[in-house]
Amino acid sequence: MGNEGTIVRKPRFLCLHGFRTSGEIMKIQLHKWPQSVIDRLDLVFLDAPFPCQGKSDVEGIFDPPYYEWFQFNKEFNEYTNFEKCLEYLEDRMIELGPFDGLIGFSQGAILSGGLPGLQAKGIALQKVPKIKFIIIIGGAMFKSTNVAKDAYSSTMDIPSLHFLGETDFLKPYGTELIDSFENPVVVHHPKGHTVPRLDEKSLEKVTAFIDTLEHLLMEEEVKIGEDLIM
């Protein structure tokens, strides 16, 4: 509840899953979080555009089908189908949106962390509202020089929440990504490359982050209301 009993609408997030997994799998992963957190967010889960083109790390843990957002070479610095991925995302966001933010895990987190910058540069998501918030779980920066130069050309001044796993192989790269944001909120957890459960301390941080988002959305709606009256 907000001021004077106004109901705050839930922050609406498009959830981008990990490499060679699916929207359904990410839904299961995120539901490790307490219901008290999940209930405050409006979550939409999307499958990536390309069927899995090799073995998935989650085979035997989660059922197929598996999907991938784009492909890359073994050095991770050259991408295939990246433009098609951006077009697909924009089309789905037009169809299913509007969205306030993105939640990404792994390859989905790499995308989520770079999209606000690409949008600001006029390279991606030009037909949809500005991405206002992001949540990054096990993320990293784009390694393709062509993409990175545009994605991180300036520091992003949007609320961002970053989960860093102590034993995550992407941790050093996830730490670099945090430097691209003005006021990042960082949650450290003891696990590896996974969507972590929330302990008491991390739950406090996540709850405070959602409070911030609700407050910003409420301010935005008040402003829209005032503009309509003017």
PDB file of C-alpha atoms in Angstrom:
ATOM      1  CA  MET A   1       0.000   0.000   0.000  1.00  0.00           C
ATOM      2  CA  GLY A   2       1.225   3.482  -0.781  1.00  0.00           C
ATOM      3  CA  ASN A   3       0.281   6.902   0.575  1.00  0.00           C
ATOM      4  CA  GLU A   4      -3.345   7.545   1.500  1.00  0.00           C
ATOM      5  CA  GLY A   5      -4.316   3.977   0.684  1.00  0.00           C
ATOM      6  CA  THR A   6      -3.406   4.104  -3.012  1.00  0.00           C
ATOM      7  CA  ILE A   7      -2.559   0.683  -4.400  1.00  0.00           C
ATOM      8  CA  VAL A   8       0.828   0.672  -6.063  1.00  0.00           C
ATOM      9  CA  ARG A   9       0.937  -1.372  -9.241  1.00  0.00           C
ATOM     10  CA  LYS A  10       3.497  -4.155  -9.204  1.00  0.00           C
ATOM     11  CA  PRO A  11       6.772  -3.536 -11.047  1.00  0.00           C
ATOM     12  CA  ARG A  12       6.435  -5.514 -14.301  1.00  0.00           C
ATOM     13  CA  PHE A  13       9.493  -7.509 -15.334  1.00  0.00           C
ATOM     14  CA  LEU A  14      10.358  -9.479 -18.437  1.00  0.00           C
ATOM     15  CA  CYS A  15      12.431 -12.468 -17.290  1.00  0.00           C
ATOM     16  CA  LEU A  16      15.284 -13.605 -19.557  1.00  0.00           C
ATOM     17  CA  HIS A  17      16.500 -17.139 -18.845  1.00  0.00           C
ATOM     18  CA  GLY A  18      19.979 -18.663 -18.958  1.00  0.00           C
ATOM     19  CA  PHE A  19      21.796 -20.222 -21.944  1.00  0.00           C
ATOM     20  CA  ARG A  20      20.135 -23.406 -23.190  1.00  0.00           C
ATOM     21  CA  THR A  21      17.346 -23.328 -20.624  1.00  0.00           C
ATOM     22  CA  SER A  22      13.790 -21.877 -20.956  1.00  0.00           C
ATOM     23  CA  GLY A  23      11.245 -19.462 -19.523  1.00  0.00           C
ATOM     24  CA  GLU A  24       9.622 -22.359 -17.676  1.00  0.00           C
ATOM     25  CA  ILE A  25      12.963 -23.327 -16.086  1.00  0.00           C
ATOM     26  CA  MET A  26      13.625 -19.746 -14.989  1.00  0.00           C
ATOM     27  CA  LYS A  27      10.171 -19.626 -13.409  1.00  0.00           C
ATOM     28  CA  ILE A  28      11.105 -22.681 -11.282  1.00  0.00           C
ATOM     29  CA  GLN A  29      14.505 -21.105 -10.418  1.00  0.00           C
ATOM     30  CA  LEU A  30      12.996 -17.769  -9.333  1.00  0.00           C
ATOM     31  CA  HIS A  31      10.348 -19.492  -7.231  1.00  0.00           C
ATOM     32  CA  LYS A  32      13.122 -20.445  -4.783  1.00  0.00           C
ATOM     33  CA  TRP A  33      12.548 -16.876  -3.565  1.00  0.00           C
ATOM     34  CA  PRO A  34       9.955 -16.386  -0.822  1.00  0.00           C
ATOM     35  CA  GLN A  35       6.358 -15.921  -1.948  1.00  0.00           C
ATOM     36  CA  SER A  36       6.443 -12.547  -0.171  1.00  0.00           C
ATOM     37  CA  VAL A  37       8.939 -11.357  -2.826  1.00  0.00           C
ATOM     38  CA  ILE A  38       7.358 -13.074  -5.858  1.00  0.00           C
ATOM     39  CA  ASP A  39       3.913 -11.679  -4.973  1.00  0.00           C
ATOM     40  CA  ARG A  40       5.201  -8.103  -5.231  1.00  0.00           C
ATOM     41  CA  LEU A  41       6.435  -8.494  -8.817  1.00  0.00           C
ATOM     42  CA  ASP A  42       4.540  -8.971 -12.066  1.00  0.00           C
ATOM     43  CA  LEU A  43       6.737 -11.513 -13.873  1.00  0.00           C
ATOM     44  CA  VAL A  44       6.529 -12.554 -17.527  1.00  0.00           C
ATOM     45  CA  PHE A  45       8.722 -15.469 -18.632  1.00  0.00           C
ATOM     46  CA  LEU A  46       9.874 -15.685 -22.238  1.00  0.00           C
ATOM     47  CA  ASP A  47      11.633 -18.417 -24.241  1.00  0.00           C
ATOM     48  CA  ALA A  48      14.672 -17.270 -26.236  1.00  0.00           C
ATOM     49  CA  PRO A  49      14.285 -17.259 -30.044  1.00  0.00           C
ATOM     50  CA  PHE A  50      16.660 -20.095 -30.939  1.00  0.00           C
ATOM     51  CA  PRO A  51      16.274 -23.780 -30.108  1.00  0.00           C
ATOM     52  CA  CYS A  52      19.299 -25.131 -28.220  1.00  0.00           C
ATOM     53  CA  GLN A  53      22.117 -25.900 -30.687  1.00  0.00           C
ATOM     54  CA  GLY A  54      24.128 -28.242 -28.462  1.00  0.00           C
ATOM     55  CA  LYS A  55      24.126 -29.935 -25.069  1.00  0.00           C
ATOM     56  CA  SER A  56      22.416 -28.104 -22.211  1.00  0.00           C
ATOM     57  CA  ASP A  57      24.039 -27.986 -18.757  1.00  0.00           C
ATOM     58  CA  VAL A  58      20.609 -28.528 -17.201  1.00  0.00           C
ATOM     59  CA  GLU A  59      19.879 -31.845 -18.961  1.00  0.00           C
ATOM     60  CA  GLY A  60      18.760 -34.350 -16.355  1.00  0.00           C
ATOM     61  CA  ILE A  61      17.881 -31.533 -13.926  1.00  0.00           C
ATOM     62  CA  PHE A  62      15.177 -29.700 -15.889  1.00  0.00           C
ATOM     63  CA  ASP A  63      13.076 -31.031 -18.761  1.00  0.00           C
ATOM     64  CA  PRO A  64      13.557 -29.778 -22.328  1.00  0.00           C
ATOM     65  CA  PRO A  65      12.895 -27.919 -24.585  1.00  0.00           C
ATOM     66  CA  TYR A  66      15.924 -25.623 -24.165  1.00  0.00           C
ATOM     67  CA  TYR A  67      16.602 -22.327 -25.936  1.00  0.00           C
ATOM     68  CA  GLU A  68      19.438 -19.827 -26.432  1.00  0.00           C
ATOM     69  CA  TRP A  69      19.359 -16.051 -27.023  1.00  0.00           C
ATOM     70  CA  PHE A  70      22.262 -15.906 -29.487  1.00  0.00           C
ATOM     71  CA  GLN A  71      25.387 -17.908 -30.344  1.00  0.00           C
ATOM     72  CA  PHE A  72      29.076 -17.098 -29.862  1.00  0.00           C
ATOM     73  CA  ASN A  73      32.561 -18.372 -30.670  1.00  0.00           C
ATOM     74  CA  LYS A  74      34.719 -20.171 -28.091  1.00  0.00           C
ATOM     75  CA  GLU A  75      36.341 -16.898 -26.961  1.00  0.00           C
ATOM     76  CA  PHE A  76      32.818 -15.444 -26.398  1.00  0.00           C
ATOM     77  CA  ASN A  77      33.796 -12.295 -28.316  1.00  0.00           C
ATOM     78  CA  GLU A  78      31.984 -12.855 -31.631  1.00  0.00           C
ATOM     79  CA  TYR A  79      28.205 -13.226 -31.742  1.00  0.00           C
ATOM     80  CA  THR A  80      25.853 -14.836 -34.230  1.00  0.00           C
ATOM     81  CA  ASN A  81      22.159 -13.897 -34.523  1.00  0.00           C
ATOM     82  CA  PHE A  82      22.574 -11.049 -32.022  1.00  0.00           C
ATOM     83  CA  GLU A  83      20.572  -8.545 -34.122  1.00  0.00           C
ATOM     84  CA  LYS A  84      17.840 -11.170 -34.589  1.00  0.00           C
ATOM     85  CA  CYS A  85      17.750 -11.632 -30.817  1.00  0.00           C
ATOM     86  CA  LEU A  86      17.289  -7.869 -30.289  1.00  0.00           C
ATOM     87  CA  GLU A  87      14.485  -7.749 -32.887  1.00  0.00           C
ATOM     88  CA  TYR A  88      12.777 -10.749 -31.288  1.00  0.00           C
ATOM     89  CA  LEU A  89      12.969  -9.140 -27.830  1.00  0.00           C
ATOM     90  CA  GLU A  90      11.517  -5.875 -29.101  1.00  0.00           C
ATOM     91  CA  ASP A  91       8.643  -7.699 -30.868  1.00  0.00           C
ATOM     92  CA  ARG A  92       7.804  -9.695 -27.723  1.00  0.00           C
ATOM     93  CA  MET A  93       8.010  -6.559 -25.561  1.00  0.00           C
ATOM     94  CA  ILE A  94       5.556  -4.781 -27.880  1.00  0.00           C
ATOM     95  CA  GLU A  95       3.253  -7.804 -27.810  1.00  0.00           C
ATOM     96  CA  LEU A  96       3.423  -8.566 -24.061  1.00  0.00           C
ATOM     97  CA  GLY A  97       4.374  -5.174 -22.591  1.00  0.00           C
ATOM     98  CA  PRO A  98       4.733  -2.552 -21.444  1.00  0.00           C
ATOM     99  CA  PHE A  99       7.465  -3.583 -18.999  1.00  0.00           C
ATOM    100  CA  ASP A 100       9.220  -1.615 -16.271  1.00  0.00           C
ATOM    101  CA  GLY A 101      12.321  -3.745 -16.168  1.00  0.00           C
ATOM    102  CA  LEU A 102      14.262  -6.909 -16.917  1.00  0.00           C
ATOM    103  CA  ILE A 103      15.346  -9.807 -14.724  1.00  0.00           C
ATOM    104  CA  GLY A 104      18.085 -11.900 -16.268  1.00  0.00           C
ATOM    105  CA  PHE A 105      20.024 -14.997 -15.313  1.00  0.00           C
ATOM    106  CA  SER A 106      23.324 -16.034 -16.964  1.00  0.00           C
ATOM    107  CA  GLN A 107      23.050 -15.325 -20.736  1.00  0.00           C
ATOM    108  CA  GLY A 108      19.767 -13.552 -19.972  1.00  0.00           C
ATOM    109  CA  ALA A 109      21.609 -11.455 -17.359  1.00  0.00           C
ATOM    110  CA  ILE A 110      24.323 -10.487 -19.874  1.00  0.00           C
ATOM    111  CA  LEU A 111      21.533  -9.278 -22.178  1.00  0.00           C
ATOM    112  CA  SER A 112      19.632  -7.515 -19.362  1.00  0.00           C
ATOM    113  CA  GLY A 113      22.759  -5.689 -18.183  1.00  0.00           C
ATOM    114  CA  GLY A 114      23.598  -4.377 -21.659  1.00  0.00           C
ATOM    115  CA  LEU A 115      20.146  -3.567 -23.038  1.00  0.00           C
ATOM    116  CA  PRO A 116      19.583  -0.266 -21.132  1.00  0.00           C
ATOM    117  CA  GLY A 117      22.824   1.085 -22.655  1.00  0.00           C
ATOM    118  CA  LEU A 118      21.968  -0.177 -26.156  1.00  0.00           C
ATOM    119  CA  GLN A 119      18.497   1.355 -25.793  1.00  0.00           C
ATOM    120  CA  ALA A 120      19.960   4.696 -24.657  1.00  0.00           C
ATOM    121  CA  LYS A 121      22.324   4.705 -27.690  1.00  0.00           C
ATOM    122  CA  GLY A 122      19.377   4.113 -30.057  1.00  0.00           C
ATOM    123  CA  ILE A 123      20.590   0.632 -31.092  1.00  0.00           C
ATOM    124  CA  ALA A 124      17.948  -1.594 -29.489  1.00  0.00           C
ATOM    125  CA  LEU A 125      14.370  -1.449 -28.145  1.00  0.00           C
ATOM    126  CA  GLN A 126      13.483   1.847 -29.816  1.00  0.00           C
ATOM    127  CA  LYS A 127       9.751   1.025 -30.105  1.00  0.00           C
ATOM    128  CA  VAL A 128       9.208   0.235 -26.417  1.00  0.00           C
ATOM    129  CA  PRO A 129       9.337   2.314 -23.206  1.00  0.00           C
ATOM    130  CA  LYS A 130      12.656   2.928 -21.501  1.00  0.00           C
ATOM    131  CA  ILE A 131      13.925   0.110 -19.275  1.00  0.00           C
ATOM    132  CA  LYS A 132      13.648   1.576 -15.783  1.00  0.00           C
ATOM    133  CA  PHE A 133      14.980  -1.217 -13.525  1.00  0.00           C
ATOM    134  CA  ILE A 134      17.111  -4.338 -13.830  1.00  0.00           C
ATOM    135  CA  ILE A 135      17.875  -7.395 -11.718  1.00  0.00           C
ATOM    136  CA  ILE A 136      21.013  -9.314 -12.704  1.00  0.00           C
ATOM    137  CA  ILE A 137      21.656 -12.848 -11.436  1.00  0.00           C
ATOM    138  CA  GLY A 138      24.991 -14.409 -12.392  1.00  0.00           C
ATOM    139  CA  GLY A 139      25.647 -11.819 -15.091  1.00  0.00           C
ATOM    140  CA  ALA A 140      28.629 -10.434 -16.986  1.00  0.00           C
ATOM    141  CA  MET A 141      29.443  -7.814 -19.601  1.00  0.00           C
ATOM    142  CA  PHE A 142      29.191  -8.396 -23.340  1.00  0.00           C
ATOM    143  CA  LYS A 143      32.576  -9.585 -24.627  1.00  0.00           C
ATOM    144  CA  SER A 144      31.960  -8.604 -28.249  1.00  0.00           C
ATOM    145  CA  THR A 145      33.857  -5.312 -28.662  1.00  0.00           C
ATOM    146  CA  ASN A 146      31.305  -4.028 -31.179  1.00  0.00           C
ATOM    147  CA  VAL A 147      28.390  -4.587 -28.807  1.00  0.00           C
ATOM    148  CA  ALA A 148      30.225  -3.560 -25.607  1.00  0.00           C
ATOM    149  CA  LYS A 149      31.354  -0.157 -26.905  1.00  0.00           C
ATOM    150  CA  ASP A 150      27.708   0.881 -27.291  1.00  0.00           C
ATOM    151  CA  ALA A 151      26.225  -1.005 -24.324  1.00  0.00           C
ATOM    152  CA  TYR A 152      28.550   0.557 -21.732  1.00  0.00           C
ATOM    153  CA  SER A 153      29.372   3.905 -23.347  1.00  0.00           C
ATOM    154  CA  SER A 154      28.022   5.748 -20.307  1.00  0.00           C
ATOM    155  CA  THR A 155      27.148   4.865 -16.720  1.00  0.00           C
ATOM    156  CA  MET A 156      23.541   3.757 -16.345  1.00  0.00           C
ATOM    157  CA  ASP A 157      21.518   5.688 -13.814  1.00  0.00           C
ATOM    158  CA  ILE A 158      18.711   3.194 -13.192  1.00  0.00           C
ATOM    159  CA  PRO A 159      18.010   1.124 -10.075  1.00  0.00           C
ATOM    160  CA  SER A 160      19.886  -2.165 -10.442  1.00  0.00           C
ATOM    161  CA  LEU A 161      20.130  -5.234  -8.206  1.00  0.00           C
ATOM    162  CA  HIS A 162      23.046  -7.630  -8.775  1.00  0.00           C
ATOM    163  CA  PHE A 163      23.510 -11.136  -7.354  1.00  0.00           C
ATOM    164  CA  LEU A 164      27.130 -12.326  -7.124  1.00  0.00           C
ATOM    165  CA  GLY A 165      27.921 -15.929  -6.199  1.00  0.00           C
ATOM    166  CA  GLU A 166      31.175 -16.525  -4.323  1.00  0.00           C
ATOM    167  CA  THR A 167      31.986 -19.603  -6.442  1.00  0.00           C
ATOM    168  CA  ASP A 168      30.317 -18.431  -9.679  1.00  0.00           C
ATOM    169  CA  PHE A 169      32.763 -18.689 -12.611  1.00  0.00           C
ATOM    170  CA  LEU A 170      31.246 -15.418 -13.904  1.00  0.00           C
ATOM    171  CA  LYS A 171      31.817 -13.519 -10.634  1.00  0.00           C
ATOM    172  CA  PRO A 172      34.811 -11.424 -11.852  1.00  0.00           C
ATOM    173  CA  TYR A 173      32.815 -10.401 -14.954  1.00  0.00           C
ATOM    174  CA  GLY A 174      29.659  -9.749 -12.939  1.00  0.00           C
ATOM    175  CA  THR A 175      31.743  -7.460 -10.721  1.00  0.00           C
ATOM    176  CA  GLU A 176      32.926  -5.504 -13.790  1.00  0.00           C
ATOM    177  CA  LEU A 177      29.312  -5.059 -14.910  1.00  0.00           C
ATOM    178  CA  ILE A 178      28.365  -3.490 -11.570  1.00  0.00           C
ATOM    179  CA  ASP A 179      30.757  -0.610 -12.351  1.00  0.00           C
ATOM    180  CA  SER A 180      28.509   0.348 -15.300  1.00  0.00           C
ATOM    181  CA  PHE A 181      25.684   1.365 -12.931  1.00  0.00           C
ATOM    182  CA  GLU A 182      25.357   4.506 -10.810  1.00  0.00           C
ATOM    183  CA  ASN A 183      23.924   3.120  -7.562  1.00  0.00           C
ATOM    184  CA  PRO A 184      23.957  -0.672  -7.774  1.00  0.00           C
ATOM    185  CA  VAL A 185      22.555  -2.789  -4.952  1.00  0.00           C
ATOM    186  CA  VAL A 186      24.728  -5.907  -4.594  1.00  0.00           C
ATOM    187  CA  VAL A 187      23.735  -9.191  -2.954  1.00  0.00           C
ATOM    188  CA  HIS A 188      26.599 -11.616  -2.262  1.00  0.00           C
ATOM    189  CA  HIS A 189      25.727 -15.286  -1.819  1.00  0.00           C
ATOM    190  CA  PRO A 190      27.886 -18.343  -1.062  1.00  0.00           C
ATOM    191  CA  LYS A 191      26.759 -20.430  -4.062  1.00  0.00           C
ATOM    192  CA  GLY A 192      27.948 -20.751  -7.647  1.00  0.00           C
ATOM    193  CA  HIS A 193      26.270 -20.005 -10.980  1.00  0.00           C
ATOM    194  CA  THR A 194      22.680 -20.300  -9.831  1.00  0.00           C
ATOM    195  CA  VAL A 195      19.597 -18.355  -8.800  1.00  0.00           C
ATOM    196  CA  PRO A 196      20.244 -18.295  -5.039  1.00  0.00           C
ATOM    197  CA  ARG A 197      17.776 -18.721  -2.225  1.00  0.00           C
ATOM    198  CA  LEU A 198      17.495 -15.577  -0.100  1.00  0.00           C
ATOM    199  CA  ASP A 199      18.830 -15.617   3.446  1.00  0.00           C
ATOM    200  CA  GLU A 200      17.728 -13.036   6.007  1.00  0.00           C
ATOM    201  CA  LYS A 201      20.312 -10.446   4.953  1.00  0.00           C
ATOM    202  CA  SER A 202      19.724 -10.798   1.199  1.00  0.00           C
ATOM    203  CA  LEU A 203      15.956 -10.812   1.721  1.00  0.00           C
ATOM    204  CA  GLU A 204      16.279  -7.414   3.463  1.00  0.00           C
ATOM    205  CA  LYS A 205      18.192  -6.005   0.480  1.00  0.00           C
ATOM    206  CA  VAL A 206      15.743  -7.406  -2.062  1.00  0.00           C
ATOM    207  CA  THR A 207      12.742  -6.119  -0.077  1.00  0.00           C
ATOM    208  CA  ALA A 208      14.278  -2.636   0.195  1.00  0.00           C
ATOM    209  CA  PHE A 209      15.001  -2.681  -3.562  1.00  0.00           C
ATOM    210  CA  ILE A 210      11.353  -3.524  -4.355  1.00  0.00           C
ATOM    211  CA  ASP A 211      10.263  -0.747  -1.949  1.00  0.00           C
ATOM    212  CA  THR A 212      12.364   1.685  -4.039  1.00  0.00           C
ATOM    213  CA  LEU A 213      10.779   0.479  -7.287  1.00  0.00           C
ATOM    214  CA  GLU A 214       7.255   0.822  -5.897  1.00  0.00           C
ATOM    215  CA  HIS A 215       8.051   4.326  -4.668  1.00  0.00           C
ATOM    216  CA  LEU A 216       9.389   5.350  -8.104  1.00  0.00           C
ATOM    217  CA  LEU A 217       6.348   3.876  -9.881  1.00  0.00           C
ATOM    218  CA  MET A 218       4.030   5.686  -7.498  1.00  0.00           C
ATOM    219  CA  GLU A 219       5.823   9.006  -8.114  1.00  0.00           C
ATOM    220  CA  GLU A 220       5.588   8.372 -11.854  1.00  0.00           C
ATOM    221  CA  GLU A 221       1.835   7.698 -11.673  1.00  0.00           C
ATOM    222  CA  VAL A 222       1.250  10.801  -9.552  1.00  0.00           C
ATOM    223  CA  LYS A 223       3.160  12.851 -12.132  1.00  0.00           C
ATOM    224  CA  ILE A 224       1.126  11.351 -15.012  1.00  0.00           C
ATOM    225  CA  GLY A 225      -2.046  12.194 -13.072  1.00  0.00           C
ATOM    226  CA  GLU A 226      -0.887  15.786 -12.530  1.00  0.00           C
ATOM    227  CA  ASP A 227       0.049  16.165 -16.203  1.00  0.00           C
ATOM    228  CA  LEU A 228      -3.447  15.026 -17.199  1.00  0.00           C
ATOM    229  CA  ILE A 229      -5.019  17.626 -14.893  1.00  0.00           C
ATOM    230  CA  MET A 230      -2.749  20.454 -16.126  1.00  0.00           C
TER     231      MET A 230
END
